[in-house]
Coordinates of N, CA and C in Angstrom, one line a residue:
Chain A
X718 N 25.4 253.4 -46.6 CA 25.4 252.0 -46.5 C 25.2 251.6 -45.1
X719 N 24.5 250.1 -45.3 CA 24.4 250.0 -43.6 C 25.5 248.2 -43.2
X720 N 25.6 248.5 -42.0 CA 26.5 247.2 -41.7 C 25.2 246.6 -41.2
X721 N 24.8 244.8 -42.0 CA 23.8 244.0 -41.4 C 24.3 242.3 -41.5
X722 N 23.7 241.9 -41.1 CA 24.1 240.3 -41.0 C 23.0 239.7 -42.0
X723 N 24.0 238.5 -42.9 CA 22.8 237.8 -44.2 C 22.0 237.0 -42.6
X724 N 20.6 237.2 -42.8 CA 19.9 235.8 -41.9 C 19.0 234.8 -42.7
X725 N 19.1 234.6 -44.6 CA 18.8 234.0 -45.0 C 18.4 234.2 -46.7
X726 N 17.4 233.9 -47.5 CA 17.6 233.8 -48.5 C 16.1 234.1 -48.9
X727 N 15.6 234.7 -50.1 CA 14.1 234.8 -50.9 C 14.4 233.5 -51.6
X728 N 13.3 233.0 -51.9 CA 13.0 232.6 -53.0 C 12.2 233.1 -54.0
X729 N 12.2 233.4 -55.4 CA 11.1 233.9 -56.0 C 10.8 233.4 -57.8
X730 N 10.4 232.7 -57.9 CA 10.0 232.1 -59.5 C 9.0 233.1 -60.6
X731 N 8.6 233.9 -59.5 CA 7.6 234.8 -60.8 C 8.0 236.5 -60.4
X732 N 9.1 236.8 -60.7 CA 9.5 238.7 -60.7 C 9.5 239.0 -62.0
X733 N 10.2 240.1 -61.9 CA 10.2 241.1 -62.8 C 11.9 240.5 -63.3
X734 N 12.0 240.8 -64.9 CA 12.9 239.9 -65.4 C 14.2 240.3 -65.0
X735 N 14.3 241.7 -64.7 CA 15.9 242.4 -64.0 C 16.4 241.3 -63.2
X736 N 15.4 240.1 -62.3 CA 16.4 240.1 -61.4 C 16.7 239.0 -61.5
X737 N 16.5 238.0 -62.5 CA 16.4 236.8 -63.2 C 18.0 236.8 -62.8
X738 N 18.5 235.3 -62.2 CA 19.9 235.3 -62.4 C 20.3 235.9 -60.8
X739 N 19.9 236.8 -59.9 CA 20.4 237.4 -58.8 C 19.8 236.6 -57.7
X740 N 20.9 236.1 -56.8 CA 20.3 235.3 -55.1 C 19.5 236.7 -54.6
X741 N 19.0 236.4 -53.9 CA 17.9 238.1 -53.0 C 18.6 237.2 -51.6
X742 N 19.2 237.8 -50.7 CA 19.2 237.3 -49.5 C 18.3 238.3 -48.4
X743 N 18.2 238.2 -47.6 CA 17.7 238.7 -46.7 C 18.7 239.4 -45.5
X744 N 18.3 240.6 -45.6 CA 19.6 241.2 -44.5 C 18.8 242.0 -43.3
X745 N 19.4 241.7 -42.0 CA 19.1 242.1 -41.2 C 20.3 243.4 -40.4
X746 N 19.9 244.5 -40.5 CA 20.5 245.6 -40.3 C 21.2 245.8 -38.6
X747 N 22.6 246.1 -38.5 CA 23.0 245.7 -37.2 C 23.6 247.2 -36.2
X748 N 23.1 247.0 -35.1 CA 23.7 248.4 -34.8 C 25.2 248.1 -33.8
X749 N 25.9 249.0 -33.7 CA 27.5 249.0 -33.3 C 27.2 248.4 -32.1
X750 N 26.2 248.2 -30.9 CA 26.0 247.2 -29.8 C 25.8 245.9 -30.2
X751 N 25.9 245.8 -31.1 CA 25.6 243.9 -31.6 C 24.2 243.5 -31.8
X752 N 23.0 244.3 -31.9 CA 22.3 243.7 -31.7 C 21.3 244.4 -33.3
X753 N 20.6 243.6 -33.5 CA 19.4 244.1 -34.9 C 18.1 245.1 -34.9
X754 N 18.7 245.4 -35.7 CA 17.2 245.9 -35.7 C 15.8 245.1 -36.1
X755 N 14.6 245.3 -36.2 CA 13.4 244.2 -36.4 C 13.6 243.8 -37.6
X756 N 13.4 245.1 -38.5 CA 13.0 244.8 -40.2 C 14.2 244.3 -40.4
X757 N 13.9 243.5 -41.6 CA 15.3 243.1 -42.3 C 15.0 243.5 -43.8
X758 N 16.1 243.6 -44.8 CA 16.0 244.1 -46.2 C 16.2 243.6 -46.9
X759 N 15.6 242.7 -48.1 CA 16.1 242.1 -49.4 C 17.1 242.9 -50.1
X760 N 18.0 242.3 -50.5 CA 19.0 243.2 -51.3 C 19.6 241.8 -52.1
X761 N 20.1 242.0 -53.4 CA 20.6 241.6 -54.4 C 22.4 241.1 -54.2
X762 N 22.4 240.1 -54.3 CA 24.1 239.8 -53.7 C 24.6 239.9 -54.7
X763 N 26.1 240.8 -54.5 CA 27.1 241.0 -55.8 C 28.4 240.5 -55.6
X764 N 28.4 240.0 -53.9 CA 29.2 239.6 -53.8 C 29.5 237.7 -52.9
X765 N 28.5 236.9 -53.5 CA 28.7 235.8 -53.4 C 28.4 235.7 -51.5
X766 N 28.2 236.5 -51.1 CA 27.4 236.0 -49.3 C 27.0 235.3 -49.2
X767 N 27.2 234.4 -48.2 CA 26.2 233.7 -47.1 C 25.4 233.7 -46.1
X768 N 24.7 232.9 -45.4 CA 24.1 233.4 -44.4 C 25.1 233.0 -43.4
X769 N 25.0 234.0 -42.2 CA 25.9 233.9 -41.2 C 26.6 235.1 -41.3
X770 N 26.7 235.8 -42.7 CA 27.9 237.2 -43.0 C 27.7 238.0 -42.3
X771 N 28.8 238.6 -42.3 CA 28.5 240.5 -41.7 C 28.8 240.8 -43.2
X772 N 27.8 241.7 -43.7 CA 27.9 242.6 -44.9 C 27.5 243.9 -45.1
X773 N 27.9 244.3 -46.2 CA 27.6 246.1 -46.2 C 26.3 246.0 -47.4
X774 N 25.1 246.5 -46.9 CA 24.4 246.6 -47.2 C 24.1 248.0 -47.8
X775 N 24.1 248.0 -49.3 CA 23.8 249.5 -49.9 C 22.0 249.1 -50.5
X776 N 21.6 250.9 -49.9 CA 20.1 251.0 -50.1 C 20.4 251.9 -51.0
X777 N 20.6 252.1 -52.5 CA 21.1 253.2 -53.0 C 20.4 253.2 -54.4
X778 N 19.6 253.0 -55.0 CA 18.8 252.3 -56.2 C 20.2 252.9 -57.4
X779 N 20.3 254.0 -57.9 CA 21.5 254.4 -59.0 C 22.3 253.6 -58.7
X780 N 23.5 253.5 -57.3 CA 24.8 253.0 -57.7 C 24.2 251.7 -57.7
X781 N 23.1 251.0 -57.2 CA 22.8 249.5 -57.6 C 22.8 249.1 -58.9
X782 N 22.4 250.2 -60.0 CA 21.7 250.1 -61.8 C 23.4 250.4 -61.9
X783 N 24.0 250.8 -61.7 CA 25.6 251.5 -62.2 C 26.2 250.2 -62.1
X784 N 26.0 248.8 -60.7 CA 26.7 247.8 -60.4 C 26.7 246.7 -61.3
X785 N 25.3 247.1 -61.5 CA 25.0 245.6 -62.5 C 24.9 246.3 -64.0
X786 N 25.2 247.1 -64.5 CA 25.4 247.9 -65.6 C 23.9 248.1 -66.2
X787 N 22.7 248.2 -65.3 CA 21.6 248.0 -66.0 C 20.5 249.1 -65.5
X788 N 20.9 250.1 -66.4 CA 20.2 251.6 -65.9 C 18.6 251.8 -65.8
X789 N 18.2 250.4 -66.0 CA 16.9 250.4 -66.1 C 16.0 249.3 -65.0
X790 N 17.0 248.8 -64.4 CA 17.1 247.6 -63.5 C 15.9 248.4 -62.8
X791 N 15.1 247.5 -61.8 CA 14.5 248.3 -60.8 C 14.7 247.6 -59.5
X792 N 15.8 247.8 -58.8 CA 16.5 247.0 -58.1 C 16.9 248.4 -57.0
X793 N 16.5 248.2 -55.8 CA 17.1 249.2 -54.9 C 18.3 249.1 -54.2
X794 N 18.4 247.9 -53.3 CA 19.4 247.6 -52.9 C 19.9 245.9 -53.2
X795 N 21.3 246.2 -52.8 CA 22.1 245.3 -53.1 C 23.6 245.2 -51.4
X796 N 24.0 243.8 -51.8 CA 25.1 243.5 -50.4 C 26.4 243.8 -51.6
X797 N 27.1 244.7 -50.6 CA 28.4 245.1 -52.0 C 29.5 244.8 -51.1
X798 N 29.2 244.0 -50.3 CA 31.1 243.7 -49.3 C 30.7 243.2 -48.0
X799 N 31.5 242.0 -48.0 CA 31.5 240.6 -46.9 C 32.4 241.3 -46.2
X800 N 32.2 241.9 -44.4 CA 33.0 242.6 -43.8 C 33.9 241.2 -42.8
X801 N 34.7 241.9 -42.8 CA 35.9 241.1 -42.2 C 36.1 241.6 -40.6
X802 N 36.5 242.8 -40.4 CA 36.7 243.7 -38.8 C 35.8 244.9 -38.7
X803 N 35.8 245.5 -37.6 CA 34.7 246.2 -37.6 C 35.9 246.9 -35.9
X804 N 36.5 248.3 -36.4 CA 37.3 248.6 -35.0 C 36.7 250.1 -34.9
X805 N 37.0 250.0 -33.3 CA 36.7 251.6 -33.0 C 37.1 252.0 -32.7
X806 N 37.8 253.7 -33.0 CA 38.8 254.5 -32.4 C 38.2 255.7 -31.7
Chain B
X1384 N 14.6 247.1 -50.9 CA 13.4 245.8 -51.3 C 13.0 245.4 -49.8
X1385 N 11.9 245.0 -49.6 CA 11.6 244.5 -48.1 C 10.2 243.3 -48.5
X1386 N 10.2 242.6 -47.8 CA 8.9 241.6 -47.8 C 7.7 242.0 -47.2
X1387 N 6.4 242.0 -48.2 CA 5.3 242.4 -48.0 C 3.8 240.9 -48.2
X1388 N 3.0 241.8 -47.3 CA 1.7 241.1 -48.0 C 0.8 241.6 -48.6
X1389 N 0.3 241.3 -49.5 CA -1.2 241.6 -50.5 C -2.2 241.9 -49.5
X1390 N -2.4 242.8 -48.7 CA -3.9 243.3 -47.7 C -5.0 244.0 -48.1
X1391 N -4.7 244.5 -49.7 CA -5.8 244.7 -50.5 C -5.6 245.6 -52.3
X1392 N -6.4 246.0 -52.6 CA -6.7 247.2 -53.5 C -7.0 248.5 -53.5
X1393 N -6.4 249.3 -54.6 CA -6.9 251.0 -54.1 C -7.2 251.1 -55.2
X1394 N -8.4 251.9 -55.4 CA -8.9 252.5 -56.8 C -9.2 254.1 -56.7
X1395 N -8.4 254.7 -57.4 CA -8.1 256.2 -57.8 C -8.7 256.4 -59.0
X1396 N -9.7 257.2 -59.5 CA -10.2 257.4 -60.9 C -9.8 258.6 -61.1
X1397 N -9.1 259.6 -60.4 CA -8.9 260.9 -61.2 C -7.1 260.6 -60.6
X1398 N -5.9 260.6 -61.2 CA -4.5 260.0 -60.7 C -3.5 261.2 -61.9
X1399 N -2.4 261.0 -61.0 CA -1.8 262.0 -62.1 C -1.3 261.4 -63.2
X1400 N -0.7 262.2 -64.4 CA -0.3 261.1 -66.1 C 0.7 260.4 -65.2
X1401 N 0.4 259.1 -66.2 CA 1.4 258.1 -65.9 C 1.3 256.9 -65.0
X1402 N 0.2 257.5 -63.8 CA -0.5 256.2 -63.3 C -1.8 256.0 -64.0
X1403 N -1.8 256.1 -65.1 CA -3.2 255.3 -65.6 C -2.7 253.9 -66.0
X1404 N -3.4 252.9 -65.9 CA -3.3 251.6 -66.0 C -2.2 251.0 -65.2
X1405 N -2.3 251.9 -64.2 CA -1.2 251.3 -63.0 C -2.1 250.3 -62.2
X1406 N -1.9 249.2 -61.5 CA -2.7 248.7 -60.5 C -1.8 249.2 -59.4
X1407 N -3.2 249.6 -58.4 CA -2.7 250.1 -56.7 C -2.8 249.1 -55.2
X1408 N -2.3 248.4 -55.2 CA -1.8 247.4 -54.0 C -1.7 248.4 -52.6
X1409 N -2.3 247.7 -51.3 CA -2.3 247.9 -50.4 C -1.2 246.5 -49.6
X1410 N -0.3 247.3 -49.5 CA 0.7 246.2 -48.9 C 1.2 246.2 -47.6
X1411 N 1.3 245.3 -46.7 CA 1.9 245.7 -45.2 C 3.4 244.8 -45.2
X1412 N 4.2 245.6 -44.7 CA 5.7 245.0 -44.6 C 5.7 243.7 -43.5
X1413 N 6.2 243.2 -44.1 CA 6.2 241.6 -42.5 C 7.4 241.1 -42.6
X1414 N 7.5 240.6 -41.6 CA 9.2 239.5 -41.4 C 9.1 238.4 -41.7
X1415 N 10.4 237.6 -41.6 CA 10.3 236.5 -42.7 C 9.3 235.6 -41.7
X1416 N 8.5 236.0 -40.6 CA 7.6 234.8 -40.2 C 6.3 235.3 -40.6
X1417 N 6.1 236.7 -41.0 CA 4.9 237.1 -41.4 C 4.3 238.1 -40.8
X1418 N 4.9 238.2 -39.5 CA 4.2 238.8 -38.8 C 4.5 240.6 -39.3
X1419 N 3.8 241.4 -39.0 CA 3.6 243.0 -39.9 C 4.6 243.3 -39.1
X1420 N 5.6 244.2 -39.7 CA 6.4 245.4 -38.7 C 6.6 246.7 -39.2
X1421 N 5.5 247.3 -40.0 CA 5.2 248.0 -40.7 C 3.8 249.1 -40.8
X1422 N 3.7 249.9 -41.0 CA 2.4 250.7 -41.3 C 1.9 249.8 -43.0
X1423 N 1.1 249.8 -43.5 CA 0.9 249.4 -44.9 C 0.9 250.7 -45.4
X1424 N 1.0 249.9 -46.9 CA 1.3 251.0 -47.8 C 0.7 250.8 -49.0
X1425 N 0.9 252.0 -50.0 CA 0.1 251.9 -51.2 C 1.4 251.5 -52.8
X1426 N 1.4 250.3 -53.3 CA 2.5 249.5 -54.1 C 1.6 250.0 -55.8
X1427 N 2.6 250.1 -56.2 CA 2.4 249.5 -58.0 C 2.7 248.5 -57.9
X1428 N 1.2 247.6 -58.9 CA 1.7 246.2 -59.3 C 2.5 245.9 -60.4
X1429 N 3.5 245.1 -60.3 CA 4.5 244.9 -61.8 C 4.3 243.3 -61.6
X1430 N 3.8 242.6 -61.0 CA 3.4 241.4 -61.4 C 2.2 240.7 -61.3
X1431 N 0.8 241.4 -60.9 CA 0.0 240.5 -60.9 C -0.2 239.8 -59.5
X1432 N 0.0 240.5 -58.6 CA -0.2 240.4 -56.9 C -1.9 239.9 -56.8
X1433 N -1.7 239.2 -56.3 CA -3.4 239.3 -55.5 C -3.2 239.2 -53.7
X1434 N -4.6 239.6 -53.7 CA -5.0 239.6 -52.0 C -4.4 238.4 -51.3
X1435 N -3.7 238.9 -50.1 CA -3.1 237.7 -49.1 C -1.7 237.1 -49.7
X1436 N -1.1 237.3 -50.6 CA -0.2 237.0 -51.1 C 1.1 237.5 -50.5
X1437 N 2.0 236.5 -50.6 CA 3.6 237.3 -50.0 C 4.5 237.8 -51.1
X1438 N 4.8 238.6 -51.0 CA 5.6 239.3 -52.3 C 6.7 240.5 -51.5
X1439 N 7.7 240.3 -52.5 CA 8.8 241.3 -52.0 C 8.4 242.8 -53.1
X1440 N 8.8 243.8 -52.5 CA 8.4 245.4 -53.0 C 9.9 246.1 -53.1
X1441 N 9.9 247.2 -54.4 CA 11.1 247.8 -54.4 C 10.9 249.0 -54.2
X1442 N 11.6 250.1 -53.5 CA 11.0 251.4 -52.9 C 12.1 252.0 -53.7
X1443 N 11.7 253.4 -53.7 CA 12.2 254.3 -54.4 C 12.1 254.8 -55.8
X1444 N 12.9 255.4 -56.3 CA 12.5 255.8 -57.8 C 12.5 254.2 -58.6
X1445 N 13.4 253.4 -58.2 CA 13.5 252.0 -58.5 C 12.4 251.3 -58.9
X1446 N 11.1 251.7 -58.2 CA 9.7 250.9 -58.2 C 9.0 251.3 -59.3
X1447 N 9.4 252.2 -59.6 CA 8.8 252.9 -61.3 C 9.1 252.3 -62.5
X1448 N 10.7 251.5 -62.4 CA 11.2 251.4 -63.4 C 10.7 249.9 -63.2
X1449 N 9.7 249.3 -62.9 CA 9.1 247.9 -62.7 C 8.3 248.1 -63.8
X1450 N 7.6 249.3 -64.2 CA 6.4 249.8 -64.7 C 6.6 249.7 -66.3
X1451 N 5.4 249.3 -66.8 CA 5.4 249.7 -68.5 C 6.0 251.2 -68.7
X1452 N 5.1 252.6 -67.4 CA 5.8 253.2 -67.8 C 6.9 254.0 -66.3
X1453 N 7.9 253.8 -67.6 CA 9.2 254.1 -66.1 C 9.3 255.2 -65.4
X1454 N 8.5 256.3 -66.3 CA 8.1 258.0 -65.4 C 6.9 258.2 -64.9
X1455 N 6.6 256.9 -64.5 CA 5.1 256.9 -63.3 C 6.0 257.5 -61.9
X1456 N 4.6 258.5 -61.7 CA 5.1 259.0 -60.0 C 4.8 257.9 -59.2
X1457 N 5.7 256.8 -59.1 CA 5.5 255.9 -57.9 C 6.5 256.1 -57.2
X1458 N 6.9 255.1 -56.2 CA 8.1 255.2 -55.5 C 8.0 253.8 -54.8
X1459 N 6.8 252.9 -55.0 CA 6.9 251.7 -54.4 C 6.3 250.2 -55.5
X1460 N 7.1 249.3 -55.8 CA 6.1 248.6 -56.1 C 6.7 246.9 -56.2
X1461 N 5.3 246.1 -56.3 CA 5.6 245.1 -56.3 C 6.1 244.4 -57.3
X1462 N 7.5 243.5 -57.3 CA 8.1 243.2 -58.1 C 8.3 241.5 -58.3
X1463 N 7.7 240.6 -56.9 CA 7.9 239.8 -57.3 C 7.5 238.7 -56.3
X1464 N 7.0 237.5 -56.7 CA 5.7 237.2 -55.9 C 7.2 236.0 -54.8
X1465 N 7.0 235.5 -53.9 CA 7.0 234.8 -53.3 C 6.9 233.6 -52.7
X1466 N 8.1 232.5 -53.3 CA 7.7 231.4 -52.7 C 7.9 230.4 -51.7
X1467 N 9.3 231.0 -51.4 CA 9.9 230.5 -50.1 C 11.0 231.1 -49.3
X1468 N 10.9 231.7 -47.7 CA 11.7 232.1 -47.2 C 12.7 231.4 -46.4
X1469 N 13.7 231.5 -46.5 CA 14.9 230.8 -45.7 C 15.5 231.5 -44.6
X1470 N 14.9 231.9 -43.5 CA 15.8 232.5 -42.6 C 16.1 232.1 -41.5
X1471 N 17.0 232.5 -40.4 CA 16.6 232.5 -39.1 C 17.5 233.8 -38.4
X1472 N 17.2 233.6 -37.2 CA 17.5 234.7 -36.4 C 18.9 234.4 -35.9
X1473 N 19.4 235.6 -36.2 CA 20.9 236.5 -36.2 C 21.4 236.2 -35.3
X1474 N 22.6 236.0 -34.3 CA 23.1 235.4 -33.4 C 24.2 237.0 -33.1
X1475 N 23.9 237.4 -32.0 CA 24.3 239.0 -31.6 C 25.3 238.4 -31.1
X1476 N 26.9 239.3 -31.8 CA 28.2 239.8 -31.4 C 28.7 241.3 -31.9
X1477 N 29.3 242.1 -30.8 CA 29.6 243.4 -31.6 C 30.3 243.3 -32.6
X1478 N 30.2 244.2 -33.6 CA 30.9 244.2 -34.9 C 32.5 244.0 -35.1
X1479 N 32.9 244.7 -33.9 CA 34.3 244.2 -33.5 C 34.5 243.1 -33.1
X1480 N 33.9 241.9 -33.1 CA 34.2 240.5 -33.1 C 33.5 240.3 -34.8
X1481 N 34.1 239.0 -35.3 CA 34.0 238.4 -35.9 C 32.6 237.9 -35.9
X1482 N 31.2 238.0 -37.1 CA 30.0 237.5 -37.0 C 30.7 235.8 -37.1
X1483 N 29.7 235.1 -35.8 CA 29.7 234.0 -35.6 C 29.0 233.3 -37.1
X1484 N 29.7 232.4 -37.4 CA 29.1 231.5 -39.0 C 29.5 232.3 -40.4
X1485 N 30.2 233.6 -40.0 CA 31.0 233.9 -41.3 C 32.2 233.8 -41.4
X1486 N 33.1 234.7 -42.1 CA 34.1 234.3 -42.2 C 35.3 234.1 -40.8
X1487 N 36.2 232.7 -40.3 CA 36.6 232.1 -39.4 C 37.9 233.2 -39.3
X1488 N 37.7 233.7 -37.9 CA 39.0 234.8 -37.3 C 40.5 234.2 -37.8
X1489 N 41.0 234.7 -38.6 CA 42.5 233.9 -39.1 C 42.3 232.9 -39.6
X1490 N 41.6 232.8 -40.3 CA 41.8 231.5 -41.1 C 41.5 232.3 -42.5
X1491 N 41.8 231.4 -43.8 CA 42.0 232.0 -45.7 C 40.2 232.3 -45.5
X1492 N 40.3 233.3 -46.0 CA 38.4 233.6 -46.1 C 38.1 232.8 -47.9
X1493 N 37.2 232.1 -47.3 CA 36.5 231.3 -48.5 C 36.9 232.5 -49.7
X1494 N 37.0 232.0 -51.1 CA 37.6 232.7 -52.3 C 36.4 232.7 -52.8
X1495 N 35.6 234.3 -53.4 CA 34.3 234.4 -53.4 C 34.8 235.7 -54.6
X1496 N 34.4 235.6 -55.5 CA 34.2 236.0 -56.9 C 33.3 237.2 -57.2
X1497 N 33.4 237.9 -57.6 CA 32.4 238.8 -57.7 C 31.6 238.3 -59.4
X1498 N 30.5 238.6 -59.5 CA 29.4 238.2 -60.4 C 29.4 239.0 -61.6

């Protein structure tokens, strides 16, 4: 999983019907210096994010089909947890 | 999933079973302003993409199962056309702080449901 920040949202009126029903936000991937990387990744919100979040971003296509109980989904990733702290030991 | 553009067509006449009646997209990855940050690449179409078009792509074995058939050797494909991007750019704090515009340091974190 990667730690990224939501920076916004897809729109899309004509997919594939898996995803009928799912926000797509846009996540931009963050490294432990605070700063982003360029690309950012569509992923499927499971857990009600906003833009502005720190989230955990899973790129994991199975446990994504396992999340949404739909083994046939074609859905790669998904945001599975709004992070709260982030400490280093 | 990442955001791409429609940069062209590929036509393969001899393909292994399972990509026949696949369509082959030449796609380049871009940011939500458009600009490429990407090598392009070669997509299955699962919806009907044309040239110049913005469309988001699903990678992995994921992009198969877009397909009539789900044990096509793909690993990339286009899943869904594009009509409006909402973003802006990230406002940098290390992760040990609190992301600025999410949830407020000590205060009840908005009540957020899972789906």
């Amino acid at each position: 999983m990667l730690l990224g920040r939501v920076i916004g949202t897809v729109v899309s009126s004509v997919k594939v019907p898996a995803y009928k029903g799912h926000k797509l936000l846009l996540v931009r991937p963050e490294r432990l210096d605070g700063t982003f990387e360029a690309r950012s990744y569509i992923a499927v919100d499971l857990v009600h994010a906003g833009e502005g979040d720190r989230v955990l971003l899973m790129r994991e296509g199975s446990s994504v089909r396992d999340l949404l109980g739909d083994a046939a989904a074609p859905i790669h990733a998904a945001v599975v947890g709004i992070v709260d702290k982030v400490t280093f030991s | 999933m990442y955001l791409a553009k429609v940069t062209g067509t590929v036509v393969a006449s001899t393909k292994a079973d399972g990509l026949d009646c696949v369509k082959l997209l030449i796609v380049e990855p871009v940011d939500e302003e458009g600009r490429a940050v990407g090598p392009p690449q070669v997509a299955a179409d699962a919806v009907q993409a044309g040239a110049g078009e913005l469309v988001f792509v699903c990678t992995g074995r994921e992009g198969a199962l877009a397909l009539d058939e789900v044990f096509a050797p793909v690993d990339l494909a286009v899943v869904g056309h594009v009509d409006d991007v909402d973003a802006r750019e990230p406002i940098q704090t290390p992760p040990g702080r609190p992301a600025p515009g999410g949830t407020p340091p000590g205060g009840t974190p908005p009540k957020r449901r899972r789906r």
